[in-house]
Tab-separated table of C-alpha atoms in Angstrom:
chain	number	residue	atom	x	y	z
A	9	MET	CA	134.634	114.636	-28.498
A	10	THR	CA	137.976	113.338	-27.171
A	11	ASN	CA	140.069	110.750	-28.934
A	12	ALA	CA	139.175	108.232	-26.194
A	13	GLU	CA	135.461	108.842	-26.723
A	14	THR	CA	135.862	108.446	-30.487
A	15	LEU	CA	137.654	105.138	-30.013
A	16	ALA	CA	134.957	103.968	-27.583
A	17	ASP	CA	132.291	104.729	-30.172
A	18	ARG	CA	134.202	102.732	-32.786
A	19	VAL	CA	134.291	99.766	-30.422
A	20	ARG	CA	130.585	100.119	-29.712
A	21	SER	CA	129.821	100.170	-33.430
A	22	GLY	CA	131.845	97.003	-33.974
A	23	GLU	CA	134.480	98.724	-36.077
A	24	LEU	CA	137.176	97.986	-33.494
A	25	ARG	CA	137.661	95.419	-30.745
A	26	LEU	CA	138.864	96.168	-27.231
A	27	HIS	CA	142.240	94.550	-27.794
A	28	GLU	CA	142.873	96.557	-30.984
A	29	LEU	CA	142.781	100.014	-29.408
A	30	GLU	CA	146.550	100.267	-28.840
A	31	GLU	CA	146.957	100.011	-32.627
A	32	HIS	CA	145.129	103.344	-33.001
A	33	ALA	CA	146.276	105.325	-29.936
A	34	ASP	CA	148.805	105.354	-27.122
A	35	HIS	CA	148.220	102.945	-24.238
A	36	ASP	CA	146.789	105.538	-21.827
A	37	THR	CA	144.272	106.779	-24.402
A	38	ALA	CA	143.296	103.192	-25.155
A	39	ALA	CA	142.684	102.577	-21.451
A	40	ALA	CA	140.635	105.784	-21.242
A	41	ALA	CA	138.543	104.627	-24.211
A	42	ARG	CA	137.725	101.356	-22.476
A	43	ARG	CA	136.803	103.216	-19.285
A	44	HIS	CA	134.531	105.554	-21.253
A	45	LEU	CA	132.871	102.563	-22.894
A	46	LEU	CA	132.261	100.911	-19.518
A	47	GLU	CA	131.064	104.122	-17.886
A	48	THR	CA	128.544	104.665	-20.677
A	49	ASP	CA	127.329	101.060	-20.683
A	50	THR	CA	127.177	100.528	-16.905
A	51	GLY	CA	126.652	104.005	-15.446
A	52	VAL	CA	129.617	103.465	-13.113
A	53	ASP	CA	132.076	106.301	-12.456
A	54	LEU	CA	135.599	104.898	-13.006
A	55	GLU	CA	137.503	108.043	-12.047
A	56	THR	CA	139.463	106.321	-9.274
A	57	VAL	CA	140.243	103.267	-11.413
A	58	GLY	CA	141.665	105.625	-14.020
A	59	ASP	CA	143.781	107.594	-11.545
A	60	TYR	CA	147.002	105.573	-11.738
A	61	ALA	CA	150.536	106.884	-11.431
A	62	PHE	CA	152.437	105.140	-14.241
A	63	ASP	CA	152.380	105.048	-18.033
A	64	ALA	CA	149.999	102.335	-19.181
A	65	GLU	CA	152.595	101.168	-21.712
A	66	VAL	CA	154.814	99.758	-18.968
A	67	ALA	CA	152.026	97.320	-18.082
A	68	ASP	CA	151.583	96.129	-21.668
A	69	SER	CA	153.219	92.756	-21.051
A	70	ALA	CA	151.376	92.294	-17.755
A	71	ILE	CA	147.729	92.787	-18.753
A	72	GLU	CA	145.375	93.000	-21.717
A	73	ASN	CA	142.432	95.392	-22.211
A	74	MET	CA	143.695	97.680	-19.440
A	75	ILE	CA	141.217	100.202	-17.997
A	76	GLY	CA	143.260	101.463	-15.040
A	77	ALA	CA	144.657	100.048	-11.834
A	78	ALA	CA	143.392	98.388	-8.665
A	79	GLN	CA	145.047	100.216	-5.814
A	80	VAL	CA	145.712	98.007	-2.790
A	81	PRO	CA	146.946	99.773	0.360
A	82	MET	CA	150.626	99.094	0.996
A	83	GLY	CA	152.367	99.270	4.340
A	84	VAL	CA	155.757	98.280	5.669
A	85	VAL	CA	156.959	96.147	8.572
A	86	GLY	CA	160.364	95.802	10.152
A	87	PRO	CA	163.202	96.336	10.031
A	88	VAL	CA	164.327	92.860	10.949
A	89	THR	CA	167.738	91.231	10.791
A	90	VAL	CA	167.931	88.251	8.445
A	91	ASN	CA	170.930	85.962	8.713
A	92	GLY	CA	170.433	84.123	5.442
A	93	GLY	CA	172.413	82.311	2.840
A	94	ALA	CA	171.679	85.149	0.418
A	95	ALA	CA	169.939	87.769	2.585
A	96	SER	CA	172.180	89.478	5.094
A	97	GLY	CA	171.383	92.491	7.236
A	98	GLN	CA	168.264	94.451	8.141
A	99	TYR	CA	165.243	94.537	5.864
A	100	HIS	CA	162.004	96.477	5.708
A	101	LEU	CA	159.274	94.281	4.197
A	102	PRO	CA	156.531	96.017	2.158
A	103	LEU	CA	153.120	94.314	2.345
A	104	ALA	CA	149.983	95.138	0.351
A	105	THR	CA	146.677	94.032	1.839
A	106	THR	CA	143.160	95.044	2.798
A	107	GLU	CA	143.150	92.986	6.012
A	108	GLY	CA	143.263	95.216	9.055
A	109	ALA	CA	145.514	93.982	11.896
A	110	LEU	CA	147.746	91.925	9.572
A	111	LEU	CA	150.672	94.344	9.404
A	112	ALA	CA	150.397	95.165	13.088
A	113	SER	CA	150.594	91.455	13.879
A	114	VAL	CA	153.530	90.785	11.547
A	115	ASN	CA	155.338	93.865	12.837
A	116	ARG	CA	154.931	92.615	16.404
A	117	GLY	CA	156.402	89.260	15.395
A	118	LEU	CA	159.325	90.911	13.614
A	119	SER	CA	159.996	93.135	16.616
A	120	VAL	CA	160.196	90.086	18.857
A	121	ILE	CA	162.448	88.301	16.360
A	122	GLU	CA	164.705	91.379	16.187
A	123	SER	CA	164.981	91.457	19.982
A	124	ALA	CA	166.343	87.898	19.747
A	125	GLY	CA	169.060	88.985	17.303
A	126	GLY	CA	167.136	88.300	14.102
A	127	ALA	CA	166.205	85.099	12.324
A	128	SER	CA	168.210	82.617	10.292
A	129	ALA	CA	166.978	81.577	6.850
A	130	ARG	CA	168.175	79.312	4.056
A	131	VAL	CA	166.970	78.292	0.614
A	132	THR	CA	167.394	74.511	0.735
A	133	LYS	CA	166.198	73.613	-2.756
A	134	ASN	CA	165.567	75.420	-6.023
A	135	GLY	CA	163.725	74.167	-9.082
A	136	MET	CA	160.844	75.559	-11.135
A	137	THR	CA	158.934	72.687	-12.690
A	138	ARG	CA	156.887	71.988	-15.786
A	139	ALA	CA	155.453	68.492	-16.345
A	140	PRO	CA	154.121	67.647	-19.814
A	141	VAL	CA	151.982	64.556	-20.332
A	142	PHE	CA	152.513	62.174	-23.260
A	143	ARG	CA	150.335	59.423	-24.740
A	144	VAL	CA	151.809	55.981	-25.375
A	145	ASP	CA	150.263	52.706	-26.528
A	146	GLY	CA	150.778	50.961	-23.213
A	147	VAL	CA	153.211	50.073	-20.478
A	148	VAL	CA	155.847	48.682	-22.887
A	149	GLU	CA	156.082	51.985	-24.760
A	150	ALA	CA	155.952	53.846	-21.462
A	151	ALA	CA	158.965	51.917	-20.198
A	152	GLU	CA	160.781	52.529	-23.485
A	153	THR	CA	160.150	56.264	-23.194
A	154	VAL	CA	161.267	56.432	-19.584
A	155	GLU	CA	164.439	54.476	-20.396
A	156	TRP	CA	165.296	56.805	-23.281
A	157	VAL	CA	164.760	59.900	-21.131
A	158	GLY	CA	167.031	58.484	-18.423
A	159	GLU	CA	169.788	57.788	-20.920
A	160	ASN	CA	169.493	61.072	-22.829
A	161	LEU	CA	169.236	63.789	-20.194
A	162	GLU	CA	172.050	65.737	-21.881
A	163	ALA	CA	170.156	65.871	-25.180
A	164	LEU	CA	167.094	67.197	-23.367
A	165	ARG	CA	169.251	69.691	-21.490
A	166	GLU	CA	170.788	70.964	-24.734
A	167	ALA	CA	167.372	71.435	-26.320
A	168	ALA	CA	165.815	73.103	-23.293
A	169	GLU	CA	168.705	75.449	-22.611
A	170	SER	CA	168.856	76.533	-26.254
A	171	THR	CA	165.770	78.667	-25.563
A	172	THR	CA	167.238	80.701	-22.691
A	173	SER	CA	170.476	82.400	-21.751
A	174	HIS	CA	169.772	82.035	-18.026
A	175	GLY	CA	167.782	78.899	-17.227
A	176	LYS	CA	169.461	75.578	-16.473
A	177	LEU	CA	167.767	72.174	-16.644
A	178	LEU	CA	168.403	70.386	-13.356
A	179	ASP	CA	166.541	67.113	-13.756
A	180	VAL	CA	163.708	65.254	-15.486
A	181	GLU	CA	161.660	62.903	-13.308
A	182	PRO	CA	159.356	60.434	-15.125
A	183	TYR	CA	155.992	59.178	-13.842
A	184	VAL	CA	153.902	56.495	-15.559
A	185	VAL	CA	150.145	56.096	-15.170
A	186	GLY	CA	148.814	53.458	-17.568
A	187	ASP	CA	149.263	54.793	-21.091
A	188	SER	CA	150.226	58.268	-19.844
A	189	VAL	CA	153.832	59.322	-19.284
A	190	PHE	CA	154.536	62.482	-17.294
A	191	LEU	CA	157.989	64.081	-17.362
A	192	ARG	CA	158.544	66.569	-14.532
A	193	PHE	CA	161.247	68.979	-15.733
A	194	ALA	CA	162.957	71.062	-13.042
A	195	TYR	CA	164.938	74.240	-13.811
A	196	ASP	CA	167.181	76.708	-12.056
A	197	THR	CA	165.652	79.954	-13.350
A	198	LYS	CA	168.094	82.264	-11.523
A	199	ASP	CA	166.471	85.571	-10.448
A	200	ALA	CA	163.293	85.030	-12.480
A	201	MET	CA	160.293	83.203	-11.071
A	202	GLY	CA	160.713	81.359	-14.328
A	203	MET	CA	157.358	79.825	-15.221
A	204	ASN	CA	157.429	81.172	-18.778
A	205	MET	CA	161.092	80.246	-19.109
A	206	ALA	CA	160.386	76.676	-17.982
A	207	THR	CA	157.390	76.350	-20.286
A	208	ILE	CA	159.241	77.477	-23.416
A	209	ALA	CA	162.294	75.353	-22.613
A	210	THR	CA	160.180	72.274	-21.927
A	211	GLY	CA	158.334	72.714	-25.205
A	212	GLU	CA	161.627	72.495	-27.052
A	213	ALA	CA	162.652	69.388	-25.097
A	214	CYS	CA	159.307	67.718	-25.771
A	215	ALA	CA	159.966	67.874	-29.492
A	216	VAL	CA	163.135	65.838	-28.901
A	217	VAL	CA	161.206	63.268	-26.831
A	218	GLU	CA	158.624	62.873	-29.594
A	219	GLU	CA	161.340	62.498	-32.217
A	220	HIS	CA	163.152	59.667	-30.438
A	221	THR	CA	160.434	57.783	-28.547
A	222	PRO	CA	156.938	56.438	-29.298
A	223	ALA	CA	155.453	59.062	-26.963
A	224	SER	CA	153.118	61.709	-28.353
A	225	LEU	CA	152.683	65.011	-26.502
A	226	VAL	CA	149.133	65.629	-25.281
A	227	ALA	CA	149.610	68.730	-23.118
A	228	LEU	CA	152.668	70.808	-22.276
A	229	SER	CA	151.361	70.981	-18.706
A	230	GLY	CA	150.001	67.739	-17.288
A	231	ASN	CA	149.277	69.162	-13.801
A	232	LEU	CA	152.082	67.159	-12.206
A	233	CYS	CA	154.073	70.406	-12.161
A	234	SER	CA	151.851	71.456	-10.207
A	235	ASP	CA	151.124	75.159	-10.769
A	236	LYS	CA	148.563	77.250	-8.840
A	237	LYS	CA	146.831	74.270	-7.241
A	238	PRO	CA	147.185	72.525	-3.878
A	239	ALA	CA	149.411	69.528	-4.583
A	240	ALA	CA	151.202	67.050	-2.367
A	241	ILE	CA	154.040	66.712	-4.884
A	242	ASN	CA	154.990	70.346	-4.266
A	243	ALA	CA	154.841	69.826	-0.513
A	244	VAL	CA	157.193	66.842	-0.801
A	245	GLU	CA	159.441	67.579	-3.781
A	246	GLY	CA	159.256	71.382	-3.682
A	247	ARG	CA	158.683	73.858	-6.485
A	248	GLY	CA	160.365	77.196	-7.019
A	249	ARG	CA	162.322	77.709	-3.842
A	250	SER	CA	162.111	75.608	-0.688
A	251	VAL	CA	163.092	77.878	2.191
A	252	THR	CA	163.213	77.604	5.973
A	253	ALA	CA	163.531	80.323	8.614
A	254	ASP	CA	163.937	79.909	12.357
A	255	VAL	CA	164.635	81.791	15.581
A	256	VAL	CA	165.024	81.138	19.286
A	257	ILE	CA	163.111	83.635	21.457
A	258	PRO	CA	164.294	83.959	25.076
A	259	GLY	CA	161.636	82.952	27.579
A	260	GLU	CA	161.549	86.348	29.264
A	261	VAL	CA	160.930	88.030	25.887
A	262	VAL	CA	158.047	85.652	25.206
A	263	GLU	CA	156.465	86.609	28.507
A	264	GLU	CA	157.137	90.337	28.337
A	265	ARG	CA	156.374	90.940	24.669
A	266	LEU	CA	153.920	88.191	23.738
A	267	HIS	CA	152.211	87.904	27.130
A	268	THR	CA	152.307	84.127	27.207
A	269	THR	CA	154.841	81.290	27.553
A	270	ALA	CA	156.870	79.136	25.209
A	271	ASP	CA	155.000	76.054	26.443
A	272	ALA	CA	151.625	77.629	25.694
A	273	ILE	CA	152.649	78.696	22.184
A	274	ALA	CA	154.150	75.263	21.461
A	275	GLU	CA	150.970	73.548	22.615
A	276	ALA	CA	148.790	75.860	20.521
A	277	ASN	CA	150.947	75.108	17.478
A	278	THR	CA	150.801	71.335	18.024
A	279	ARG	CA	147.061	71.185	18.561
A	280	LYS	CA	146.137	73.781	15.895
A	281	ASN	CA	148.755	73.664	13.162
A	282	LEU	CA	149.760	70.002	13.374
A	283	ILE	CA	146.854	67.963	14.760
A	284	GLY	CA	144.120	70.263	13.465
A	285	SER	CA	145.660	70.481	10.018
A	286	ALA	CA	146.134	66.705	9.868
A	287	LYS	CA	142.505	66.100	10.831
A	288	ALA	CA	141.405	68.565	8.151
A	289	GLY	CA	143.568	66.865	5.514
A	290	SER	CA	145.384	70.142	4.912
A	291	LEU	CA	148.559	70.394	2.844
A	292	GLY	CA	149.602	73.442	4.866
A	293	PHE	CA	150.426	72.872	8.522
A	294	ASN	CA	150.492	76.507	9.565
A	295	ALA	CA	148.358	79.278	11.006
A	296	HIS	CA	148.226	81.810	8.155
A	297	ALA	CA	151.451	81.775	6.149
A	298	ALA	CA	149.509	82.631	2.973
A	299	ASN	CA	148.438	85.898	4.601
A	300	VAL	CA	151.990	87.238	4.666
A	301	ILE	CA	153.029	85.589	1.410
A	302	GLY	CA	149.982	87.005	-0.380
A	303	ALA	CA	150.598	90.536	0.887
A	304	ALA	CA	154.298	90.318	-0.001
A	305	PHE	CA	153.439	88.972	-3.470
A	306	LEU	CA	151.067	91.855	-4.210
A	307	ALA	CA	153.585	94.426	-2.999
A	308	THR	CA	156.548	93.085	-4.996
A	309	GLY	CA	154.908	91.956	-8.242
A	310	GLN	CA	154.893	88.195	-7.821
A	311	ASP	CA	152.244	85.982	-9.458
A	312	GLU	CA	149.481	86.233	-6.858
A	313	ALA	CA	147.871	82.919	-7.872
A	314	GLN	CA	150.993	81.116	-6.691
A	315	VAL	CA	150.110	82.011	-3.120
A	316	VAL	CA	148.482	78.561	-3.284
A	317	GLU	CA	151.924	76.969	-3.293
A	318	GLY	CA	153.196	79.506	-0.745
A	319	ALA	CA	150.659	78.083	1.703
A	320	ASN	CA	152.576	74.781	1.499
A	321	THR	CA	154.190	75.628	4.826
A	322	ILE	CA	154.916	73.707	8.022
A	323	THR	CA	155.264	75.691	11.248
A	324	THR	CA	157.048	74.191	14.236
A	325	MET	CA	157.239	75.584	17.770
A	326	ASP	CA	159.113	73.983	20.657
A	327	ALA	CA	159.854	74.990	24.248
A	328	ARG	CA	163.559	74.629	25.023
A	329	PRO	CA	165.406	74.865	28.334
A	330	ASN	CA	167.185	78.219	28.522
A	331	ASP	CA	170.956	78.500	28.791
A	332	GLY	CA	170.923	78.812	32.546
A	333	ASP	CA	168.374	75.998	32.905
A	334	GLU	CA	166.396	78.341	35.161
A	335	GLY	CA	163.278	80.407	34.674
A	336	SER	CA	160.990	80.300	31.663
A	337	ALA	CA	161.749	78.051	28.715
A	338	ASP	CA	162.922	79.608	25.466
A	339	LEU	CA	160.830	79.266	22.313
A	340	TYR	CA	162.191	77.706	19.133
A	341	ALA	CA	160.066	78.760	16.145
A	342	SER	CA	160.425	77.836	12.469
A	343	VAL	CA	158.593	77.891	9.161
A	344	SER	CA	159.457	75.660	6.212
A	345	LEU	CA	157.958	76.793	2.911
A	346	ALA	CA	158.193	73.921	0.446
A	347	SER	CA	157.201	75.750	-2.729
A	348	LEU	CA	157.760	79.495	-2.701
A	349	GLU	CA	157.797	80.823	-6.274
A	350	VAL	CA	159.397	84.246	-6.407
A	351	GLY	CA	161.545	86.373	-8.678
A	352	THR	CA	163.153	89.793	-8.809
A	353	VAL	CA	163.163	90.163	-12.612
A	354	GLY	CA	160.413	89.779	-15.187
A	355	GLY	CA	156.648	89.652	-14.845
A	356	GLY	CA	155.011	92.042	-12.408
A	357	THR	CA	158.334	92.984	-10.817
A	358	LYS	CA	158.836	95.446	-13.700
A	359	LEU	CA	155.799	97.543	-12.782
A	360	PRO	CA	156.671	100.875	-11.136
A	361	THR	CA	154.995	100.370	-7.739
A	362	GLN	CA	156.258	96.820	-7.377
A	363	SER	CA	159.708	97.832	-8.564
A	364	GLU	CA	159.864	100.471	-5.835
A	365	ALA	CA	158.863	97.875	-3.248
A	366	LEU	CA	161.733	95.643	-4.372
A	367	GLU	CA	164.048	98.659	-4.117
A	368	ILE	CA	162.942	99.086	-0.479
A	369	LEU	CA	164.259	95.568	0.050
A	370	GLY	CA	167.388	96.306	-1.986
A	371	LEU	CA	166.545	93.319	-4.186
A	372	ARG	CA	165.352	94.790	-7.467
A	373	GLY	CA	166.653	93.174	-10.651
A	374	GLY	CA	169.235	90.464	-11.061
A	375	GLY	CA	171.738	89.707	-8.361
A	376	ASP	CA	175.408	88.815	-8.474
A	377	PRO	CA	175.712	85.863	-8.608
A	378	ALA	CA	172.587	85.225	-10.660
A	379	GLY	CA	169.812	83.917	-8.480
A	380	SER	CA	171.046	85.554	-5.295
A	381	ASN	CA	168.405	88.290	-5.255
A	382	ALA	CA	165.544	85.838	-5.645
A	383	ASP	CA	167.089	83.614	-2.967
A	384	ALA	CA	167.347	86.615	-0.654
A	385	LEU	CA	163.748	87.601	-1.383
A	386	ALA	CA	162.588	84.088	-0.520
A	387	GLU	CA	164.510	84.219	2.760
A	388	VAL	CA	163.053	87.607	3.740
A	389	PHE	CA	159.538	86.428	2.872
A	390	ALA	CA	160.090	83.346	5.020
A	391	VAL	CA	161.114	85.486	7.987
A	392	GLY	CA	157.998	87.602	7.439
A	393	ALA	CA	155.867	84.459	7.448
A	394	LEU	CA	157.642	83.304	10.619
A	395	ALA	CA	156.780	86.600	12.300
A	396	GLY	CA	153.139	86.222	11.306
A	397	GLU	CA	152.992	82.694	12.700
A	398	LEU	CA	154.698	83.717	15.928
A	399	SER	CA	152.387	86.675	16.526
A	400	LEU	CA	149.153	84.843	15.708
A	401	LEU	CA	149.986	81.787	17.803
A	402	ALA	CA	150.925	84.053	20.702
A	403	ALA	CA	147.602	85.886	20.332
A	404	LEU	CA	145.775	82.564	20.400
A	405	ALA	CA	147.775	81.255	23.360
A	406	SER	CA	147.145	84.461	25.323
A	407	ARG	CA	143.507	84.648	24.121
A	408	HIS	CA	144.064	88.129	22.659
A	409	LEU	CA	143.097	87.366	19.046
A	410	ALA	CA	139.517	88.607	19.178
A	411	SER	CA	140.365	91.823	21.018
A	412	ALA	CA	143.202	92.624	18.576
A	413	HIS	CA	140.894	92.265	15.591
A	414	ALA	CA	138.225	94.317	17.323
A	415	ASP	CA	140.747	97.129	17.882
A	416	LEU	CA	142.536	97.026	14.506
A	417	GLY	CA	140.528	95.044	11.997
A	418	ARG	CA	137.225	96.947	11.803
């Protein structure tokens, strides 16, 4: 009997619990013991789940009760030129997905963007948020608390920043709802996505609020942050990084490469992404930005649940007269992602596969200056999303969507 089998038997007998196995064996043996337990109890062969290419110990901070790895196919698109505030040059973008036709579509969009000289991109706002909720007796105490917070931002900043050597408190925005006071803390978390950093720092600041005001903390997160949920506040105020990318595609390129016209694509965008989204009450006015963001997140070790906020995207397309004022109109295309939460250090970015994907981009680890790598990653992701929007809208305008999926997606 192997050590893994022995450990599995001890779990089955109740002597050990699943989460205690690493105390009695190395991480890979502990994972093997859990697989053996599951295989015996369910009759399922977990050979492929257990065939992973890294030491289980490196995933210790990323997952509990590990049994193996879920292997998602990864491809690459590009290269594409990004003229960004932080990203500069040509980039290959790794994407992990199980949706056939997605990479082919994004690659087509990037190829068209590259033929136009690349895309421009800028991070326009940066601030990871955490919004605790406090209880007060009523509106008088709420006003007292809000006034104190406004007058003592430096005290809150000192407390919050005492917990981190990297994060910086940018602002605290108060919101009052009856006898509830919400304080939306916003942080510059540099090259980290920063959710844990913001949470720990805010906890320290909350203690100061409780000490000096009548407010009593109810929950460190009051959902006004708002994390991993569709939320208008993130669409308006932003969360993580707000980033925009745009490009002008010459009219002849639109016709030759996308088999349609700038006017047709602009109309499809207006009627689908703007009017259709408004009628649906959507917070995302785009075709499928989350498709590219989700695949990029999986490939590079971002928090996949925050794809929700990545879908907070507005796509615009306009036909513009070309330089010579003759022939087909040029196409102006842009995406504005209000709340893209990304990092190049910490979390899943440390895992071997995801780390290699970041190395493909040349954006692994912290940048110089701090925050520049995460800014660059956000700009490259935005250009990828722009390519996906451009290609899908062109397919719709030219009525090629169904045939493309029939050829590539089955």
